[in-house]
PDB file of C-alpha atoms and ligand atoms in Angstrom:
ATOM      1  CA  UNK A 804     -13.781  -5.936  17.101  1.00 93.00           C
ATOM      2  CA  UNK A 805     -10.033  -5.491  17.332  1.00 94.00           C
ATOM      3  CA  UNK A 806      -7.974  -8.683  17.715  1.00 95.00           C
ATOM      4  CA  UNK A 807      -4.724  -8.304  19.640  1.00 98.00           C
ATOM      5  CA  UNK A 808      -2.015 -10.639  18.348  1.00 98.00           C
ATOM      6  CA  UNK A 809       0.324 -12.850  20.348  1.00 98.00           C
ATOM      7  CA  UNK A 810       4.042 -12.842  19.574  1.00 98.00           C
ATOM      8  CA  UNK A 811       3.569 -16.092  17.698  1.00 98.00           C
ATOM      9  CA  UNK A 812       0.796 -14.612  15.569  1.00 98.00           C
ATOM     10  CA  UNK A 813       2.962 -11.572  14.894  1.00 98.00           C
ATOM     11  CA  UNK A 814       5.757 -13.880  13.733  1.00 98.00           C
ATOM     12  CA  UNK A 815       3.322 -15.495  11.245  1.00 98.00           C
ATOM     13  CA  UNK A 816       2.252 -12.044  10.084  1.00 98.00           C
ATOM     14  CA  UNK A 817       5.915 -11.067   9.702  1.00 98.00           C
ATOM     15  CA  UNK A 818       6.486 -14.108   7.518  1.00 98.00           C
ATOM     16  CA  UNK A 819       3.504 -13.314   5.264  1.00 98.00           C
ATOM     17  CA  UNK A 820       4.473  -9.648   4.985  1.00 99.00           C
ATOM     18  CA  UNK A 821       8.108 -10.469   4.235  1.00 98.00           C
ATOM     19  CA  UNK A 822       6.926 -12.707   1.400  1.00 98.00           C
ATOM     20  CA  UNK A 823       4.889  -9.792   0.067  1.00 99.00           C
ATOM     21  CA  UNK A 824       8.024  -7.608   0.298  1.00 99.00           C
ATOM     22  CA  UNK A 825      10.063 -10.170  -1.636  1.00 98.00           C
ATOM     23  CA  UNK A 826       7.272 -10.397  -4.217  1.00 99.00           C
ATOM     24  CA  UNK A 827       7.298  -6.626  -4.719  1.00 98.00           C
ATOM     25  CA  UNK A 828      11.075  -6.915  -5.225  1.00 98.00           C
ATOM     26  CA  UNK A 829      10.480  -9.543  -7.920  1.00 98.00           C
ATOM     27  CA  UNK A 830       7.844  -7.356  -9.581  1.00 98.00           C
ATOM     28  CA  UNK A 831      10.278  -4.410  -9.468  1.00 98.00           C
ATOM     29  CA  UNK A 832      12.603  -6.286 -11.843  1.00 98.00           C
ATOM     30  CA  UNK A 833       9.891  -6.284 -14.501  1.00 98.00           C
ATOM     31  CA  UNK A 834       8.435  -2.785 -14.208  1.00 98.00           C
ATOM     32  CA  UNK A 835       9.486  -1.087 -17.431  1.00 98.00           C
ATOM     33  CA  UNK A 836       7.973   0.358 -20.605  1.00 98.00           C
ATOM     34  CA  UNK A 837       6.483  -2.360 -22.845  1.00 98.00           C
ATOM     35  CA  UNK A 838       5.325  -4.715 -20.079  1.00 98.00           C
ATOM     36  CA  UNK A 839       1.612  -5.403 -19.550  1.00 98.00           C
ATOM     37  CA  UNK A 840       0.124  -5.120 -16.095  1.00 98.00           C
ATOM     38  CA  UNK A 841      -1.175  -8.690 -16.534  1.00 98.00           C
ATOM     39  CA  UNK A 842       2.436  -9.863 -16.847  1.00 98.00           C
ATOM     40  CA  UNK A 843       3.313  -8.202 -13.517  1.00 98.00           C
ATOM     41  CA  UNK A 844       0.369 -10.005 -11.970  1.00 98.00           C
ATOM     42  CA  UNK A 845       1.527 -13.392 -13.315  1.00 98.00           C
ATOM     43  CA  UNK A 846       5.027 -12.802 -11.953  1.00 98.00           C
ATOM     44  CA  UNK A 847       3.642 -11.973  -8.513  1.00 98.00           C
ATOM     45  CA  UNK A 848       1.335 -14.994  -8.415  1.00 98.00           C
ATOM     46  CA  UNK A 849       4.065 -17.404  -9.503  1.00 98.00           C
ATOM     47  CA  UNK A 850       6.536 -15.989  -6.993  1.00 98.00           C
ATOM     48  CA  UNK A 851       4.089 -16.216  -4.084  1.00 98.00           C
ATOM     49  CA  UNK A 852       3.115 -19.812  -4.898  1.00 98.00           C
ATOM     50  CA  UNK A 853       6.754 -20.868  -5.451  1.00 98.00           C
ATOM     51  CA  UNK A 854       7.560 -19.549  -1.982  1.00 98.00           C
ATOM     52  CA  UNK A 855       4.891 -21.301   0.032  1.00 98.00           C
ATOM     53  CA  UNK A 856       2.176 -18.661  -0.005  1.00 98.00           C
ATOM     54  CA  UNK A 857      -1.230 -18.174  -1.575  1.00 98.00           C
ATOM     55  CA  UNK A 858      -2.250 -14.891  -3.240  1.00 98.00           C
ATOM     56  CA  UNK A 859      -4.338 -13.008  -0.697  1.00 98.00           C
ATOM     57  CA  UNK A 860      -6.386 -10.848  -3.050  1.00 98.00           C
ATOM     58  CA  UNK A 861      -7.202 -13.321  -5.815  1.00 98.00           C
ATOM     59  CA  UNK A 862     -10.844 -14.294  -5.333  1.00 96.00           C
ATOM     60  CA  UNK A 863     -11.272 -11.945  -2.350  1.00 97.00           C
ATOM     61  CA  UNK A 864     -14.850 -10.746  -2.805  1.00 95.00           C
ATOM     62  CA  UNK A 865     -14.344 -11.751  -6.440  1.00 96.00           C
ATOM     63  CA  UNK A 866     -11.204  -9.702  -7.161  1.00 97.00           C
ATOM     64  CA  UNK A 867      -9.543 -11.201 -10.269  1.00 97.00           C
ATOM     65  CA  UNK A 868      -5.832 -10.560  -9.635  1.00 98.00           C
ATOM     66  CA  UNK A 869      -2.918 -11.297  -7.326  1.00 98.00           C
ATOM     67  CA  UNK A 870      -2.008  -7.613  -7.516  1.00 98.00           C
ATOM     68  CA  UNK A 871      -4.235  -4.583  -7.444  1.00 98.00           C
ATOM     69  CA  UNK A 872      -2.604  -2.575 -10.217  1.00 98.00           C
ATOM     70  CA  UNK A 873      -3.006   1.182 -10.154  1.00 98.00           C
ATOM     71  CA  UNK A 874      -1.804   3.084 -13.213  1.00 98.00           C
ATOM     72  CA  UNK A 875      -1.585   6.896 -13.237  1.00 98.00           C
ATOM     73  CA  UNK A 876      -5.043   8.270 -12.280  1.00 98.00           C
ATOM     74  CA  UNK A 877      -6.138   4.960 -10.757  1.00 98.00           C
ATOM     75  CA  UNK A 878      -6.159   5.154  -6.966  1.00 98.00           C
ATOM     76  CA  UNK A 879      -6.757   1.540  -5.908  1.00 98.00           C
ATOM     77  CA  UNK A 880      -8.229  -1.834  -6.987  1.00 97.00           C
ATOM     78  CA  UNK A 881      -7.221  -1.708 -10.655  1.00 97.00           C
ATOM     79  CA  UNK A 882      -7.467  -5.017 -12.532  1.00 98.00           C
ATOM     80  CA  UNK A 883      -4.370  -6.529 -14.159  1.00 98.00           C
ATOM     81  CA  UNK A 884      -4.950  -6.084 -17.907  1.00 98.00           C
ATOM     82  CA  UNK A 885      -3.441  -5.910 -21.384  1.00 98.00           C
ATOM     83  CA  UNK A 886      -2.463  -2.293 -20.753  1.00 98.00           C
ATOM     84  CA  UNK A 887       1.150  -1.817 -21.827  1.00 98.00           C
ATOM     85  CA  UNK A 888       3.169   0.359 -19.456  1.00 98.00           C
ATOM     86  CA  UNK A 889       4.809   3.327 -21.128  1.00 98.00           C
ATOM     87  CA  UNK A 890       7.664   5.634 -20.309  1.00 98.00           C
ATOM     88  CA  UNK A 891       6.571   8.223 -17.735  1.00 98.00           C
ATOM     89  CA  UNK A 892       3.714   6.181 -16.222  1.00 98.00           C
ATOM     90  CA  UNK A 893       3.439   5.290 -12.564  1.00 98.00           C
ATOM     91  CA  UNK A 894       2.159   1.893 -11.463  1.00 98.00           C
ATOM     92  CA  UNK A 895       1.067   0.962  -7.958  1.00 98.00           C
ATOM     93  CA  UNK A 896       1.363  -2.730  -7.142  1.00 98.00           C
ATOM     94  CA  UNK A 897      -0.682  -3.622  -4.084  1.00 98.00           C
ATOM     95  CA  UNK A 898       0.128  -7.190  -3.097  1.00 98.00           C
ATOM     96  CA  UNK A 899      -1.364  -9.677  -0.641  1.00 98.00           C
ATOM     97  CA  UNK A 900      -0.141 -13.131   0.332  1.00 98.00           C
ATOM     98  CA  UNK A 901      -1.376 -15.636   2.888  1.00 98.00           C
ATOM     99  CA  UNK A 902       1.105 -17.830   4.786  1.00 98.00           C
ATOM    100  CA  UNK A 903       0.014 -20.154   7.618  1.00 97.00           C
ATOM    101  CA  UNK A 904      -3.442 -18.556   7.526  1.00 98.00           C
ATOM    102  CA  UNK A 905      -2.145 -15.016   8.113  1.00 98.00           C
ATOM    103  CA  UNK A 906      -2.206 -12.129   5.645  1.00 98.00           C
ATOM    104  CA  UNK A 907       0.537  -9.957   4.255  1.00 98.00           C
ATOM    105  CA  UNK A 908      -0.487  -6.675   2.588  1.00 98.00           C
ATOM    106  CA  UNK A 909       1.814  -3.988   1.208  1.00 99.00           C
ATOM    107  CA  UNK A 910       1.882  -1.623  -1.747  1.00 98.00           C
ATOM    108  CA  UNK A 911       4.597   0.164  -3.707  1.00 98.00           C
ATOM    109  CA  UNK A 912       4.090   2.709  -6.491  1.00 98.00           C
ATOM    110  CA  UNK A 913       6.826   2.467  -9.129  1.00 98.00           C
ATOM    111  CA  UNK A 914       7.906   5.050 -11.670  1.00 98.00           C
ATOM    112  CA  UNK A 915       8.050   3.521 -15.182  1.00 98.00           C
ATOM    113  CA  UNK A 916      11.123   4.662 -17.118  1.00 97.00           C
ATOM    114  CA  UNK A 917      11.626   8.402 -16.888  1.00 96.00           C
ATOM    115  CA  UNK A 918       9.021  10.174 -14.821  1.00 97.00           C
ATOM    116  CA  UNK A 919       8.646  13.943 -14.522  1.00 98.00           C
ATOM    117  CA  UNK A 920       9.991  15.722 -11.448  1.00 98.00           C
ATOM    118  CA  UNK A 921       6.418  16.734 -10.561  1.00 98.00           C
ATOM    119  CA  UNK A 922       5.330  13.095 -10.465  1.00 98.00           C
ATOM    120  CA  UNK A 923       8.429  12.007  -8.538  1.00 98.00           C
ATOM    121  CA  UNK A 924       7.490  14.593  -5.947  1.00 98.00           C
ATOM    122  CA  UNK A 925       4.030  13.038  -5.614  1.00 98.00           C
ATOM    123  CA  UNK A 926       5.622   9.608  -5.083  1.00 98.00           C
ATOM    124  CA  UNK A 927       8.170  10.908  -2.598  1.00 98.00           C
ATOM    125  CA  UNK A 928       5.602  12.876  -0.590  1.00 98.00           C
ATOM    126  CA  UNK A 929       3.180   9.952  -0.431  1.00 98.00           C
ATOM    127  CA  UNK A 930       5.898   7.605   0.773  1.00 98.00           C
ATOM    128  CA  UNK A 931       7.146  10.144   3.313  1.00 98.00           C
ATOM    129  CA  UNK A 932       3.597  10.553   4.639  1.00 98.00           C
ATOM    130  CA  UNK A 933       3.447   6.786   5.212  1.00 98.00           C
ATOM    131  CA  UNK A 934       6.463   7.061   7.530  1.00 98.00           C
ATOM    132  CA  UNK A 935       4.951  10.124   9.230  1.00 98.00           C
ATOM    133  CA  UNK A 936       1.933   7.946  10.002  1.00 98.00           C
ATOM    134  CA  UNK A 937       4.061   5.020  11.159  1.00 98.00           C
ATOM    135  CA  UNK A 938       5.903   7.298  13.598  1.00 98.00           C
ATOM    136  CA  UNK A 939       2.567   7.868  15.361  1.00 98.00           C
ATOM    137  CA  UNK A 940       1.718   4.147  15.523  1.00 98.00           C
ATOM    138  CA  UNK A 941       2.478   3.473  19.156  1.00 98.00           C
ATOM    139  CA  UNK A 942       0.669   2.270  22.252  1.00 98.00           C
ATOM    140  CA  UNK A 943      -1.191   5.071  23.996  1.00 97.00           C
ATOM    141  CA  UNK A 944      -1.802   7.046  20.813  1.00 98.00           C
ATOM    142  CA  UNK A 945      -5.085   6.807  18.948  1.00 98.00           C
ATOM    143  CA  UNK A 946      -5.714   5.976  15.298  1.00 98.00           C
ATOM    144  CA  UNK A 947      -6.405   9.689  14.757  1.00 98.00           C
ATOM    145  CA  UNK A 948      -2.738  10.485  15.514  1.00 98.00           C
ATOM    146  CA  UNK A 949      -1.772   8.421  12.474  1.00 98.00           C
ATOM    147  CA  UNK A 950      -4.579   9.836  10.341  1.00 98.00           C
ATOM    148  CA  UNK A 951      -3.727  13.418  11.204  1.00 98.00           C
ATOM    149  CA  UNK A 952      -0.011  12.918  10.535  1.00 98.00           C
ATOM    150  CA  UNK A 953      -0.657  11.605   7.014  1.00 98.00           C
ATOM    151  CA  UNK A 954      -3.273  14.217   6.156  1.00 98.00           C
ATOM    152  CA  UNK A 955      -1.317  17.155   7.528  1.00 98.00           C
ATOM    153  CA  UNK A 956       1.899  16.160   5.749  1.00 98.00           C
ATOM    154  CA  UNK A 957       0.169  15.838   2.370  1.00 98.00           C
ATOM    155  CA  UNK A 958      -2.260  18.737   2.551  1.00 98.00           C
ATOM    156  CA  UNK A 959       0.501  21.136   3.577  1.00 98.00           C
ATOM    157  CA  UNK A 960       2.097  20.201   0.269  1.00 98.00           C
ATOM    158  CA  UNK A 961      -1.220  20.785  -1.513  1.00 98.00           C
ATOM    159  CA  UNK A 962      -2.065  17.210  -2.394  1.00 98.00           C
ATOM    160  CA  UNK A 963      -5.537  15.662  -2.192  1.00 98.00           C
ATOM    161  CA  UNK A 964      -6.063  13.005   0.484  1.00 98.00           C
ATOM    162  CA  UNK A 965      -8.570  10.310  -0.514  1.00 98.00           C
ATOM    163  CA  UNK A 966     -11.365   9.892   2.035  1.00 98.00           C
ATOM    164  CA  UNK A 967     -13.316   6.889   0.753  1.00 97.00           C
ATOM    165  CA  UNK A 968     -10.633   4.251   1.361  1.00 97.00           C
ATOM    166  CA  UNK A 969      -8.669   3.555   4.495  1.00 98.00           C
ATOM    167  CA  UNK A 970      -6.011   1.403   6.065  1.00 98.00           C
ATOM    168  CA  UNK A 971      -7.155  -1.422   8.325  1.00 98.00           C
ATOM    169  CA  UNK A 972      -6.311  -4.066  10.874  1.00 98.00           C
ATOM    170  CA  UNK A 973      -4.528  -7.155   9.541  1.00 98.00           C
ATOM    171  CA  UNK A 974      -4.456 -10.749  10.769  1.00 98.00           C
ATOM    172  CA  UNK A 975      -6.263 -13.900   9.733  1.00 98.00           C
ATOM    173  CA  UNK A 976      -8.585 -11.420   8.057  1.00 98.00           C
ATOM    174  CA  UNK A 977      -7.333  -9.187   5.247  1.00 98.00           C
ATOM    175  CA  UNK A 978      -9.436  -6.309   6.505  1.00 98.00           C
ATOM    176  CA  UNK A 979      -9.910  -6.349  10.257  1.00 98.00           C
ATOM    177  CA  UNK A 980     -10.831  -3.543  12.631  1.00 98.00           C
ATOM    178  CA  UNK A 981      -9.906  -0.813  13.152  1.00 98.00           C
ATOM    179  CA  UNK A 982     -10.199   1.315  10.047  1.00 98.00           C
ATOM    180  CA  UNK A 983      -7.141   3.557   9.678  1.00 98.00           C
ATOM    181  CA  UNK A 984      -8.200   6.647   7.685  1.00 98.00           C
ATOM    182  CA  UNK A 985      -5.641   8.940   6.072  1.00 98.00           C
ATOM    183  CA  UNK A 986      -7.406  11.981   7.476  1.00 98.00           C
ATOM    184  CA  UNK A 987      -8.569  12.860  10.954  1.00 98.00           C
ATOM    185  CA  UNK A 988      -7.832  14.507  14.255  1.00 98.00           C
ATOM    186  CA  UNK A 989      -5.168  13.672  16.807  1.00 97.00           C
ATOM    187  CA  UNK A 990      -6.562  12.053  19.925  1.00 95.00           C
ATOM    188  CA  UNK A 991      -9.666  10.611  18.211  1.00 98.00           C
ATOM    189  CA  UNK A 992     -10.503   7.068  17.146  1.00 98.00           C
ATOM    190  CA  UNK A 993      -9.591   3.729  18.718  1.00 98.00           C
ATOM    191  CA  UNK A 994      -6.747   3.572  21.214  1.00 98.00           C
ATOM    192  CA  UNK A 995      -3.626   1.751  19.991  1.00 98.00           C
ATOM    193  CA  UNK A 996      -2.478  -1.216  22.104  1.00 97.00           C
ATOM    194  CA  UNK A 997       0.583  -3.448  21.950  1.00 98.00           C
ATOM    195  CA  UNK A 998      -0.361  -6.469  19.839  1.00 98.00           C
ATOM    196  CA  UNK A 999      -2.432  -4.563  17.289  1.00 98.00           C
ATOM    197  CA  UNK A1000      -1.368  -5.017  13.678  1.00 98.00           C
ATOM    198  CA  UNK A1001      -2.526  -2.395  11.207  1.00 98.00           C
ATOM    199  CA  UNK A1002      -1.951  -1.461   7.592  1.00 99.00           C
ATOM    200  CA  UNK A1003      -1.212   2.201   7.007  1.00 99.00           C
ATOM    201  CA  UNK A1004      -1.751   3.134   3.370  1.00 98.00           C
ATOM    202  CA  UNK A1005      -1.853   6.743   2.204  1.00 98.00           C
ATOM    203  CA  UNK A1006      -3.610   7.252  -1.163  1.00 98.00           C
ATOM    204  CA  UNK A1007      -2.597  10.703  -2.292  1.00 98.00           C
ATOM    205  CA  UNK A1008      -3.710  12.684  -5.358  1.00 98.00           C
ATOM    206  CA  UNK A1009      -1.922  15.335  -7.350  1.00 98.00           C
ATOM    207  CA  UNK A1010      -5.243  17.185  -7.651  1.00 98.00           C
ATOM    208  CA  UNK A1011      -8.429  17.080  -5.613  1.00 98.00           C
ATOM    209  CA  UNK A1012      -9.346  14.358  -3.111  1.00 98.00           C
ATOM    210  CA  UNK A1013     -12.418  13.297  -5.100  1.00 98.00           C
ATOM    211  CA  UNK A1014     -12.659   9.873  -6.706  1.00 98.00           C
ATOM    212  CA  UNK A1015     -15.034   7.842  -8.890  1.00 98.00           C
ATOM    213  CA  UNK A1016     -15.551   4.103  -9.343  1.00 97.00           C
ATOM    214  CA  UNK A1017     -15.284   2.459 -12.770  1.00 97.00           C
ATOM    215  CA  UNK A1018     -18.142   0.421 -14.251  1.00 96.00           C
ATOM    216  CA  UNK A1019     -16.327  -2.782 -13.177  1.00 95.00           C
ATOM    217  CA  UNK A1020     -17.450  -1.886  -9.641  1.00 96.00           C
ATOM    218  CA  UNK A1021     -13.888  -2.011  -8.307  1.00 97.00           C
ATOM    219  CA  UNK A1022     -11.410   0.390  -9.787  1.00 97.00           C
ATOM    220  CA  UNK A1023     -11.212   3.721  -8.003  1.00 98.00           C
ATOM    221  CA  UNK A1024      -9.741   6.648  -9.951  1.00 98.00           C
ATOM    222  CA  UNK A1025      -9.430  10.371  -9.414  1.00 98.00           C
ATOM    223  CA  UNK A1026     -12.384  12.393 -10.611  1.00 98.00           C
ATOM    224  CA  UNK A1027     -10.134  15.051 -12.184  1.00 98.00           C
ATOM    225  CA  UNK A1028      -7.881  12.350 -13.742  1.00 98.00           C
ATOM    226  CA  UNK A1029      -4.816  13.781 -12.070  1.00 98.00           C
ATOM    227  CA  UNK A1030      -2.421  11.105 -10.901  1.00 98.00           C
ATOM    228  CA  UNK A1031      -2.500   9.288  -7.579  1.00 98.00           C
ATOM    229  CA  UNK A1032       0.121   7.422  -5.521  1.00 98.00           C
ATOM    230  CA  UNK A1033      -0.242   4.684  -2.895  1.00 98.00           C
ATOM    231  CA  UNK A1034       2.237   3.110  -0.467  1.00 98.00           C
ATOM    232  CA  UNK A1035       1.394   0.668   2.296  1.00 98.00           C
ATOM    233  CA  UNK A1036       3.145  -1.045   5.180  1.00 99.00           C
ATOM    234  CA  UNK A1037       1.841  -3.512   7.766  1.00 99.00           C
ATOM    235  CA  UNK A1038       2.857  -2.364  11.248  1.00 99.00           C
ATOM    236  CA  UNK A1039       2.734  -4.157  14.619  1.00 98.00           C
ATOM    237  CA  UNK A1040       2.252  -1.978  17.688  1.00 98.00           C
ATOM    238  CA  UNK A1041       4.751  -3.058  20.369  1.00 98.00           C
ATOM    239  CA  UNK A1042       5.142  -2.236  24.054  1.00 96.00           C
ATOM    240  CA  UNK A1043       7.791   0.212  22.903  1.00 94.00           C
ATOM    241  CA  UNK A1044       7.140   1.802  19.522  1.00 96.00           C
ATOM    242  CA  UNK A1045       6.329  -0.444  16.590  1.00 98.00           C
ATOM    243  CA  UNK A1046       7.708  -2.920  14.104  1.00 98.00           C
ATOM    244  CA  UNK A1047       7.190  -2.628  10.339  1.00 99.00           C
ATOM    245  CA  UNK A1048       6.358  -6.199   9.293  1.00 98.00           C
ATOM    246  CA  UNK A1049       6.431  -5.572   5.533  1.00 99.00           C
ATOM    247  CA  UNK A1050       9.490  -4.261   3.703  1.00 98.00           C
ATOM    248  CA  UNK A1051      10.593  -2.198   0.702  1.00 98.00           C
ATOM    249  CA  UNK A1052      14.190  -3.468   1.059  1.00 98.00           C
ATOM    250  CA  UNK A1053      13.868  -5.899  -1.858  1.00 98.00           C
ATOM    251  CA  UNK A1054      12.444  -3.155  -4.073  1.00 98.00           C
ATOM    252  CA  UNK A1055      15.333  -0.933  -3.031  1.00 98.00           C
ATOM    253  CA  UNK A1056      17.835  -3.659  -3.935  1.00 98.00           C
ATOM    254  CA  UNK A1057      16.402  -3.833  -7.469  1.00 98.00           C
ATOM    255  CA  UNK A1058      15.838  -0.108  -8.077  1.00 97.00           C
ATOM    256  CA  UNK A1059      19.177   1.041  -6.662  1.00 96.00           C
ATOM    257  CA  UNK A1060      19.638   4.743  -7.463  1.00 92.00           C
ATOM    258  CA  UNK A1061      16.071   4.913  -8.757  1.00 91.00           C
ATOM    259  CA  UNK A1062      14.647   4.059  -5.330  1.00 95.00           C
ATOM    260  CA  UNK A1063      13.129   7.230  -3.924  1.00 88.00           C
TER     261      UNK A1063
HETATM  262 MG1  LIG B1494      -2.871  -3.324   0.188  1.00 71.93          MG
HETATM  263 MG1  LIG B1495      -4.386  -2.751   2.743  1.00 71.93          MG
END
């Protein structure tokens, strides 16, 4: 069942998603070789709590962290750990925060130190595909318009588009209807209405689309161990167009010239 949000509910969702954006900006200050992923998680949790929120992922179906941390060939749902980031890695930080009972959910994949041009291209393409999807998020279109836009953009550039995980509706629930796949056909799937809030989150692989799940039951990684990138925004469908409720502006402020 899809819940349409009132303007007031959208303002609560904006607040939660802006806090997530500010948290990603805080995390961005610490992403560098030598830092453990657990440290990034602690920074995110402290920042969210200091700013009136509650981590949205911690304890969700038993997930142990504030961030889902996705290093290199990890696609989603990595656990914060003692892994020490090294020069040339990429690290996705998927962050959730609850404010006033509403969820924020956004993800940014950071380059660590100096990353190869090939990997930068993966990051850039994945992020661009997110905005291709967002451009289709408008009343009168269907979810498949978004799905097709993401898939087409990435597959034309010969990247693998993960099938097993999707974007989703967002509200009081972290994962509401509808599912928002990163692959599909234009004109299929649920119709988009003003008042819907959805997370669009391309998960794009340098190699094939196939993934496996680690023995922890959570962490999804590429089957061929080629690297994977993930960006996510929360988007409200409006009468005219849409509004991106989350933000990468704080990340951009920190990364400066290194923001891609
Ligand atoms: Mg997320
Ligand atoms: Mg999400």
